[in-house]
Tab-separated table of C-alpha atoms and ligand atoms in Angstrom:
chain	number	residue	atom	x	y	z
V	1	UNK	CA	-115.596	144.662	-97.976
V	2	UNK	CA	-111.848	144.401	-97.973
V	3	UNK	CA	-109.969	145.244	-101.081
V	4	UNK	CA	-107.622	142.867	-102.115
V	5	UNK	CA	-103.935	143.455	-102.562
V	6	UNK	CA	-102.386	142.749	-106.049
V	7	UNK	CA	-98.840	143.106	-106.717
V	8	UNK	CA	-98.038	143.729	-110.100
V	9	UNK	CA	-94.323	143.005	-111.765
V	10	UNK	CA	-93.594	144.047	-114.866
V	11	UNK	CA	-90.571	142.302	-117.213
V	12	UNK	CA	-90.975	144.457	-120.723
V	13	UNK	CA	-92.292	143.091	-123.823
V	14	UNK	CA	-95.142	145.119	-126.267
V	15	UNK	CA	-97.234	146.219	-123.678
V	16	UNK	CA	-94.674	148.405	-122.219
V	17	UNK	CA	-93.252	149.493	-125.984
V	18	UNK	CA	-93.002	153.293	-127.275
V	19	UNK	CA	-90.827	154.770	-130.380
V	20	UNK	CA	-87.576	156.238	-128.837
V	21	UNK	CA	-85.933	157.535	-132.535
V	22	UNK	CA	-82.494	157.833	-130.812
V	23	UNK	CA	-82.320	154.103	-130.406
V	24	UNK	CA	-84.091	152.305	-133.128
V	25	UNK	CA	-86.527	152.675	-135.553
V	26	UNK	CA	-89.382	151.072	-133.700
V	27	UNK	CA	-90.827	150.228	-130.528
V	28	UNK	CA	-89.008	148.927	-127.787
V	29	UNK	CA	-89.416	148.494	-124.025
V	30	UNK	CA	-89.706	151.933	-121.913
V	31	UNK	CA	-92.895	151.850	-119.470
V	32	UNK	CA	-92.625	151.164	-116.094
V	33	UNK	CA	-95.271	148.706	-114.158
V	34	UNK	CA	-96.618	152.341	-112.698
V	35	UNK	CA	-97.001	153.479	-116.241
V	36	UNK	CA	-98.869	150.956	-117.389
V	37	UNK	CA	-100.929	150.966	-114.278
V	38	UNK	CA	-101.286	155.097	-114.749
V	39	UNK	CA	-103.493	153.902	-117.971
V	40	UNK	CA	-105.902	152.459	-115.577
V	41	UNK	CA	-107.042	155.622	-114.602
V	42	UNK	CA	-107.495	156.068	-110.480
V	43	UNK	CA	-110.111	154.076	-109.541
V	44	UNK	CA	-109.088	150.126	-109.705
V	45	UNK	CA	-111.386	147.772	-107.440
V	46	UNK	CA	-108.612	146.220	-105.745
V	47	UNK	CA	-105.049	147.292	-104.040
V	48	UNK	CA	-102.094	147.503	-106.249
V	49	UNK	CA	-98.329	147.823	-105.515
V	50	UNK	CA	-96.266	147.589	-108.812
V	51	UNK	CA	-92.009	147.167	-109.636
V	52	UNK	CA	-90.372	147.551	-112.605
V	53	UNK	CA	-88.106	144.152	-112.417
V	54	UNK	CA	-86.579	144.356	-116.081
V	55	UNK	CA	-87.393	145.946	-119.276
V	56	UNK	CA	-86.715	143.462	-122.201
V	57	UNK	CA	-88.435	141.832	-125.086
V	58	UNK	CA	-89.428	138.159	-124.024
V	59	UNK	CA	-87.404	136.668	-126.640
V	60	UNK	CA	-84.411	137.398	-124.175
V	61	UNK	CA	-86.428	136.478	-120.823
V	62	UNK	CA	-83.934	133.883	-118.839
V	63	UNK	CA	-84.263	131.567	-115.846
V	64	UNK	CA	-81.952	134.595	-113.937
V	65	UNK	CA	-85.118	137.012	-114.576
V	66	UNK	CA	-87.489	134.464	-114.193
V	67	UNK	CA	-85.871	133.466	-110.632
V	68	UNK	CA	-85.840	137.079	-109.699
V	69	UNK	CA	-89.230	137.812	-110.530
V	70	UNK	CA	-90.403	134.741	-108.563
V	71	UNK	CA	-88.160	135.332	-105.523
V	72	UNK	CA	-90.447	138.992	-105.883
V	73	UNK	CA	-93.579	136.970	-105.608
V	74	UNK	CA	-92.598	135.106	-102.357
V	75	UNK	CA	-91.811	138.406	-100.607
V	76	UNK	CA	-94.904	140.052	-102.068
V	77	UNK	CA	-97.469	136.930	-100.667
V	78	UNK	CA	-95.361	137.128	-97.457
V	79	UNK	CA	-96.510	141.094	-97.193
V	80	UNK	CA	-100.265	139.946	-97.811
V	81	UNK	CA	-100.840	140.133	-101.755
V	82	UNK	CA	-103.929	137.880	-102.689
V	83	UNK	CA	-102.616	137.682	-106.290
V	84	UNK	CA	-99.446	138.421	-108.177
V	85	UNK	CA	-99.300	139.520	-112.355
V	86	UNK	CA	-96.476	138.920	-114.117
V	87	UNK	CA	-96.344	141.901	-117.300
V	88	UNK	CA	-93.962	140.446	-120.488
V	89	UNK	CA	-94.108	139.948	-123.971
V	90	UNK	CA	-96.128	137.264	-125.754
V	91	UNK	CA	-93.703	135.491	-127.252
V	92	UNK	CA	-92.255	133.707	-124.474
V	93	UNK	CA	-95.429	134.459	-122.384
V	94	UNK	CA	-96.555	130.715	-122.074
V	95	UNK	CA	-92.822	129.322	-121.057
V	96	UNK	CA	-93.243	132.045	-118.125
V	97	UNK	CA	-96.370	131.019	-116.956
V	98	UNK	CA	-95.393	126.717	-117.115
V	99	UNK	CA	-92.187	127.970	-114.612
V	100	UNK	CA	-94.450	129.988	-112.361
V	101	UNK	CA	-97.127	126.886	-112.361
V	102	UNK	CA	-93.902	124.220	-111.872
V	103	UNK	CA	-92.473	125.966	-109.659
V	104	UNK	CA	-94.941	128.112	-107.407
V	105	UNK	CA	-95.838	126.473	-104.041
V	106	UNK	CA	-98.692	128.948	-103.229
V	107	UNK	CA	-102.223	128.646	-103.711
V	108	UNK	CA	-102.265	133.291	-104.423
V	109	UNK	CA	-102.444	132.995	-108.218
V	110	UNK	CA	-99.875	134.012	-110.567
V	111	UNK	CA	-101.781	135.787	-113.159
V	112	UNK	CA	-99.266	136.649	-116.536
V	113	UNK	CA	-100.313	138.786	-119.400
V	114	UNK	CA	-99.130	141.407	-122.503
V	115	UNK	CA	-100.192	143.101	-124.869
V	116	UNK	CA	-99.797	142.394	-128.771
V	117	UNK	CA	-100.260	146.000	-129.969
V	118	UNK	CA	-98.349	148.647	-128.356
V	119	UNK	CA	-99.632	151.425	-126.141
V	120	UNK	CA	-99.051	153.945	-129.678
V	121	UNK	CA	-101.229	151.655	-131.849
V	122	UNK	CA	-104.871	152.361	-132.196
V	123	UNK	CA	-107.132	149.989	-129.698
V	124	UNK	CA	-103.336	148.859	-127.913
V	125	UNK	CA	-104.846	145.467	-125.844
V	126	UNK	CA	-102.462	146.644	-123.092
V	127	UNK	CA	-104.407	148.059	-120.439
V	128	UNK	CA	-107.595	146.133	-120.990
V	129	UNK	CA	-105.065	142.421	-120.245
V	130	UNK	CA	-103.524	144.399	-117.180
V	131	UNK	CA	-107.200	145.183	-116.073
V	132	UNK	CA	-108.338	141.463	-116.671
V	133	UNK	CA	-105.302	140.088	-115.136
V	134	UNK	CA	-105.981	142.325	-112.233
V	135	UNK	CA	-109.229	141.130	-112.167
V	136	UNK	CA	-108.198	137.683	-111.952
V	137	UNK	CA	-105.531	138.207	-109.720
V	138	UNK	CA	-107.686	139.295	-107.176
V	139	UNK	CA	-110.478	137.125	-106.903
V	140	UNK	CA	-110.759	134.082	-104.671
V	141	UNK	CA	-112.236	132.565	-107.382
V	142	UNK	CA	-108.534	132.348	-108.639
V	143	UNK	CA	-107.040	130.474	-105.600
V	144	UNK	CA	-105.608	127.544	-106.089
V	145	UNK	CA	-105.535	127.415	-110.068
V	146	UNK	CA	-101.738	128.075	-110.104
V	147	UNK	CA	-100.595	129.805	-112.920
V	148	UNK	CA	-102.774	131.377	-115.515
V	149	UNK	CA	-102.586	133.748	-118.428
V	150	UNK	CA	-105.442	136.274	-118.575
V	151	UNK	CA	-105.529	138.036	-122.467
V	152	UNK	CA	-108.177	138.986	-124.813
V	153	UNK	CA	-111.078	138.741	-121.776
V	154	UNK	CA	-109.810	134.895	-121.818
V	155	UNK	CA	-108.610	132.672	-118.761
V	156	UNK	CA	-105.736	130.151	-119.825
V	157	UNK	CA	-103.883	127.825	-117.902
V	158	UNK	CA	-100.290	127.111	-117.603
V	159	UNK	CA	-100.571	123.961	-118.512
V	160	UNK	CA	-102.473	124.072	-122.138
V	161	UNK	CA	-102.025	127.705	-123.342
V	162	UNK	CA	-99.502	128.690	-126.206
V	163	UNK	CA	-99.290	131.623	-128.429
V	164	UNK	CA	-101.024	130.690	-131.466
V	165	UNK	CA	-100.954	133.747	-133.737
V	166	UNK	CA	-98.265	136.059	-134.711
V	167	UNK	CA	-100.086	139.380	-134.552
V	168	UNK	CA	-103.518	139.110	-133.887
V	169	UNK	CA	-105.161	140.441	-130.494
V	170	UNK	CA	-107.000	136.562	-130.130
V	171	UNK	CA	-102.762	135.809	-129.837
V	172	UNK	CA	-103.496	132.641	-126.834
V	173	UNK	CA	-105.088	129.185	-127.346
V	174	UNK	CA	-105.807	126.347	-124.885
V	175	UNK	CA	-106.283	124.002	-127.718
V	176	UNK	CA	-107.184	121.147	-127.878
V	177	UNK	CA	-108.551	121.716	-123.808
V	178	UNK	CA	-110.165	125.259	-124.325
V	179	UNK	CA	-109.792	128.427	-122.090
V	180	UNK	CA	-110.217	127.697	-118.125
V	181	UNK	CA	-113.006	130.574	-117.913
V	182	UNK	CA	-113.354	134.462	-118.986
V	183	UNK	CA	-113.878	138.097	-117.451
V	184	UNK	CA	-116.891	140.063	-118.198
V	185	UNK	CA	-118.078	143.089	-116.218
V	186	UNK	CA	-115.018	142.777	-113.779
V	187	UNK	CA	-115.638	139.652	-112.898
V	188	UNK	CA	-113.530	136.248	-113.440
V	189	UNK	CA	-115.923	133.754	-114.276
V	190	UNK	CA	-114.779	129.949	-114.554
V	191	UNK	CA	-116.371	126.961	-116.424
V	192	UNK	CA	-115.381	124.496	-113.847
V	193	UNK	CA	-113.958	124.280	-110.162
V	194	UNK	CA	-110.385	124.446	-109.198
V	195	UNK	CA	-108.230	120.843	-109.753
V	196	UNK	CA	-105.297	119.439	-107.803
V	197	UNK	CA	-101.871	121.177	-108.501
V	198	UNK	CA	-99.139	119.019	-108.457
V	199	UNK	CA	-96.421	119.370	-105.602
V	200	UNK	CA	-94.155	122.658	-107.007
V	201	UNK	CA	-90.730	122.043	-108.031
V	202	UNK	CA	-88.473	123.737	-105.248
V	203	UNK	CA	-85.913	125.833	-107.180
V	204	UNK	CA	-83.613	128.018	-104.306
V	205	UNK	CA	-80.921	126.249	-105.722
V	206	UNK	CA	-81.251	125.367	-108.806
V	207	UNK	CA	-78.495	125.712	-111.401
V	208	UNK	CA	-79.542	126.253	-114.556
V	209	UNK	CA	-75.992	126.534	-116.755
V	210	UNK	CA	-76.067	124.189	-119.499
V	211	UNK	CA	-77.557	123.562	-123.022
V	212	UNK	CA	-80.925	122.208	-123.257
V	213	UNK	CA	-81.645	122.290	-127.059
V	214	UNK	CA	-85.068	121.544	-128.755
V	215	UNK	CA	-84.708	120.189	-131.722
V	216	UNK	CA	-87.357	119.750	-134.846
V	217	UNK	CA	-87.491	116.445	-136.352
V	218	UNK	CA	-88.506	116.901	-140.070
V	219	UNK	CA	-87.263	115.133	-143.525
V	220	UNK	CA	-83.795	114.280	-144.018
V	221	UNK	CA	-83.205	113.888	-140.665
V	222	UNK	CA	-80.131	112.214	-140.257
V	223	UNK	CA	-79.630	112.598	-136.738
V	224	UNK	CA	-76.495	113.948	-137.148
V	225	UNK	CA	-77.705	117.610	-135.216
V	226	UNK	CA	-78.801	115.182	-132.138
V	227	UNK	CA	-75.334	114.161	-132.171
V	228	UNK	CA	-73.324	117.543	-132.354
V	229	UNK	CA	-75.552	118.771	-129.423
V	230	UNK	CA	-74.901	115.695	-127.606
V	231	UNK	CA	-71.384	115.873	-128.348
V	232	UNK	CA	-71.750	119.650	-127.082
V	233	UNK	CA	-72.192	118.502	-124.091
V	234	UNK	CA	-75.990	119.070	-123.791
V	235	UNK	CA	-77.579	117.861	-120.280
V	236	UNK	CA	-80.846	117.122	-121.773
V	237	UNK	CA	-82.513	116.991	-124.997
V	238	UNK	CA	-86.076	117.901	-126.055
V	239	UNK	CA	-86.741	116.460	-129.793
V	240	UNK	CA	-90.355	117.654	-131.450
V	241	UNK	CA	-90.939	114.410	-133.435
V	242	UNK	CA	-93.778	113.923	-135.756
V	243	UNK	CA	-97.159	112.568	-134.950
V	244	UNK	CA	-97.539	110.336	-131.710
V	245	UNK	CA	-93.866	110.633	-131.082
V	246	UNK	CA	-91.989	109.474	-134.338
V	247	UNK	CA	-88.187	109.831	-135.515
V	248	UNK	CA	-86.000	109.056	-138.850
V	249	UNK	CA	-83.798	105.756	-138.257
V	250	UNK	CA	-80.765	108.074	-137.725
V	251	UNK	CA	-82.188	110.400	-134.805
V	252	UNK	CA	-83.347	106.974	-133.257
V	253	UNK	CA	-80.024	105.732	-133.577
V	254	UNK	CA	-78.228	108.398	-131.886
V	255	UNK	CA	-81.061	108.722	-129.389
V	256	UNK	CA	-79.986	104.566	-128.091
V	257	UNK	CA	-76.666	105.864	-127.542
V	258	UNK	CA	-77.454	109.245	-125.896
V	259	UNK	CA	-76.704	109.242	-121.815
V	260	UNK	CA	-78.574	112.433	-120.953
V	261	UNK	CA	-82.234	112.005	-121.108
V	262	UNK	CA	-84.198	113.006	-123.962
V	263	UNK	CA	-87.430	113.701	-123.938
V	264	UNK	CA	-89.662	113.651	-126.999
V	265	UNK	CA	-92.983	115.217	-127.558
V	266	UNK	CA	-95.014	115.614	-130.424
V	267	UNK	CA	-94.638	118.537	-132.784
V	268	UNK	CA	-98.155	118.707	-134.480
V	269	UNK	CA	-99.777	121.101	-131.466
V	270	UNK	CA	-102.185	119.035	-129.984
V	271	UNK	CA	-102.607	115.788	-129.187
V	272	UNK	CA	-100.173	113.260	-127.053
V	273	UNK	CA	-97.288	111.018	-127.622
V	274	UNK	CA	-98.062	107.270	-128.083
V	275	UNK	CA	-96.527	103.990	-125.764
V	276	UNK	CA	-97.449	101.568	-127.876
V	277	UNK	CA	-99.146	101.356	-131.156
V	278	UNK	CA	-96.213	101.567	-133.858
V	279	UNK	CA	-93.041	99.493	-133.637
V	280	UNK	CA	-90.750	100.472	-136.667
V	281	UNK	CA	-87.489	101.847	-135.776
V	282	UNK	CA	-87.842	105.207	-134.571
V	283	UNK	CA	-91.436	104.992	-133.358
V	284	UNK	CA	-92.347	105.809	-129.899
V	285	UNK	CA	-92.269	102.033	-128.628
V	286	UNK	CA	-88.897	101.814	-130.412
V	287	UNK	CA	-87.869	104.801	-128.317
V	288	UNK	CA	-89.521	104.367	-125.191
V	289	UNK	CA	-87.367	100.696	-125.231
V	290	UNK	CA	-83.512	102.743	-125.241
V	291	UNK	CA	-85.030	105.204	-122.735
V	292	UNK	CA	-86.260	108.063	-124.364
V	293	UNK	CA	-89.108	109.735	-121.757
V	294	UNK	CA	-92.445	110.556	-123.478
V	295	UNK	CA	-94.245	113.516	-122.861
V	296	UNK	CA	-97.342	112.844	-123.427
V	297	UNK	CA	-99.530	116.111	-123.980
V	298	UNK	CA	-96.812	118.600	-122.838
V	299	UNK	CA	-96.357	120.209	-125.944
V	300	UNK	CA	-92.052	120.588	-126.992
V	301	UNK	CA	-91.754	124.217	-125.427
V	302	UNK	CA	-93.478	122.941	-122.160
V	303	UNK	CA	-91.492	119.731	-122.583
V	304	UNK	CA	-87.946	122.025	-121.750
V	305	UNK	CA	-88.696	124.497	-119.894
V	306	UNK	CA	-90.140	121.493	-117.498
V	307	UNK	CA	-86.524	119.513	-118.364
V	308	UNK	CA	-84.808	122.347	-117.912
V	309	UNK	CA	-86.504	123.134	-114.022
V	310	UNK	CA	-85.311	119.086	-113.141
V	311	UNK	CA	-82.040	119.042	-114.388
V	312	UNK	CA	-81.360	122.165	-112.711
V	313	UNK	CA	-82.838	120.591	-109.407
V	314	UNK	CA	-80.651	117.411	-109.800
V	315	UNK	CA	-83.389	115.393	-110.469
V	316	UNK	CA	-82.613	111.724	-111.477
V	317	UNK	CA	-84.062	109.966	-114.715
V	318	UNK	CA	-86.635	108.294	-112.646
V	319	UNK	CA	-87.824	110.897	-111.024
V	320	UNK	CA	-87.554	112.795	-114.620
V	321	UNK	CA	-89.523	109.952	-115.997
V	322	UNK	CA	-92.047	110.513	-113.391
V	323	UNK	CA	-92.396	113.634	-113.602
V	324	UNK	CA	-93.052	113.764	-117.403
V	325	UNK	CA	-95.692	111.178	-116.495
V	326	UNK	CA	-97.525	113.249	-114.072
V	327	UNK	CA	-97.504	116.383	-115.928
V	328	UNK	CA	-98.157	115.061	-119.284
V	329	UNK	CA	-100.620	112.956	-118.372
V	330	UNK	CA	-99.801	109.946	-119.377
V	331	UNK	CA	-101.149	106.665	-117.557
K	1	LIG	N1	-94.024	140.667	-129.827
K	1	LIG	C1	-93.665	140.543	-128.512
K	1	LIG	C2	-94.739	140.922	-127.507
K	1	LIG	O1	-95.838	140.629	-127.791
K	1	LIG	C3	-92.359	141.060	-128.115
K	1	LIG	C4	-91.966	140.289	-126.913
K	1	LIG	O2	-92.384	139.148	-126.782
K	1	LIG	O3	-91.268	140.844	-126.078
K	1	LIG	O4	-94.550	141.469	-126.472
């Protein structure tokens, strides 16, 4: 049987953390994709080429890095790679993997993954996630499914999984949907068949300069944030509002007036934004009527890194509207 060829890119985060005293007290990002792969041992089931394409903790990843790394994937399926993995830290892990499935226009998976103890801790999760994102990377069970996030012997998608825990190895959650499927005995295994992908996003040239806050509605919310951020010159606005979409009088206010779109999702962590049920000011039929676009079970992170990808690709408010629609699954 042919072995399948993996490429493996690796951006920094825990996984590829050691001490270095001359720096900092602490770990920080040192290992190199080979390194990481050198804890594999010799005998890996599959073909594996591996680059180094930054070395940072995934608090500072940026669509620069994330374009690079991408542009590394197209010449890596072009050279025959069945699968790409994409190596970073867990904290912006899931806003990686939404670009990748937004923007990725090939059925090869892109497989991302960490670690969330580092390779000096006792039972570091490192090399067993680079050995089940391998795993998944490789099989042709995987084709198709976009984007996913293999960690803790779980199978994520893009388009549900967030980091759910600050420090325990169980870190990912597909809640309320549930994982896609698992590894066991080197094996992917998946609970159902592969869906539909939406069309991908083209990005070659996409310019992504500009603010695109996300913003926290909570009590004593006067709105007045909204408005410095507007008056900032934001190009788009993502506001986490309360419950099924929900807003204090003053955020709705500035929201009528805005003329960038802004895009409102619910805060809570599960669940979707509502059309039509409540009608006070500041509910979500009260802000669906001055334009506001709903995104329905995109959760706020999801909500602007998608934003983000159309305004950068000129997109208008319709086709943002649409968009947010299709993605978020709203009727
Ligand atoms: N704690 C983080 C990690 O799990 C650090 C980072 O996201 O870079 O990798």
């Amino acid at each position: 049987m042919t072995r399948a060829l993996v490429a493996v890119a690796a951006l920094g985060g825990t996984i590829s953390m050691a001490p270095d005293r001359s720096i900092e007290d602490g770990v920080v990002p040192r290992l190199t994709a080979e390194d990481l792969l050198g804890d594999l041992g010799a005998h890996l089931p599959m073909d594996v080429t591996a680059a180094t394409l930054a070395g940072i903790s995934s608090a500072s990843m940026d669509y620069a890095t994330l374009l690079r790394t991408r542009a590394w994937g197209l010449e890596q399926v072009a050279a025959g790679a069945a699968g790409l993995v994409v190596v970073q830290g867990t904290d912006t892990l899931e806003e990686t993997a939404w670009f990748f499935e937004l923007t990725w226009p090939h059925d090869v998976p892109v497989v991302v993954t960490g670690a969330m103890r580092n390779p000096s801790l006792p039972s570091a999760d490192g090399p067993a996630n680079l050995l089940a994102a391998l795993t998944v990377a490789a099989s042709p069970r995987s084709r198709g499914r976009g984007a996913l996030v293999a960690f803790n012997d779980d199978v994520h998608t893009a388009r549900w999984v967030r980091k759910a825990h600050a420090s325990h190895v169980e870190a990912f959650s597909s809640n309320p949907a549930g994982p896609l499927g698992l590894v066991a005995e080197g094996s992917v295994h998946y609970f159902h068949p592969a869906g539909s992908r939406a069309a991908a996003v083209p990005v070659d040239n996409a310019d992504f300069a500009g603010l695109v806050p996300l913003l926290e509605a909570g009590i004593a919310d006067s709105g007045e944030l909204l408005s410095l951020v507007l008056d900032a010159g934001a190009r788009g606005v993502v506001v986490a509002a309360g419950g099924v979409g929900h807003v204090s009088t003053g955020t709705a206010d500035v929201i009528a007036t805005a003329d960038v779109p802004i895009v409102v999702a619910t805060r809570t962590g599960a669940g979707t934004t509502f059309r039509g049920t409540y009608g006070f000011h500041g509910s979500e039929s009260s802000l669906i009527k001055v334009g506001a676009t709903m995104a329905g079970w995109l959760d706020p992170r999801k909500s602007r890194v998608l934003l983000q990808v159309l305004l950068a690709t000129g997109a208008s408010r319709e086709a943002i509207e649409a968009e947010f629609r299709l993605r978020g699954d709203l009727d």
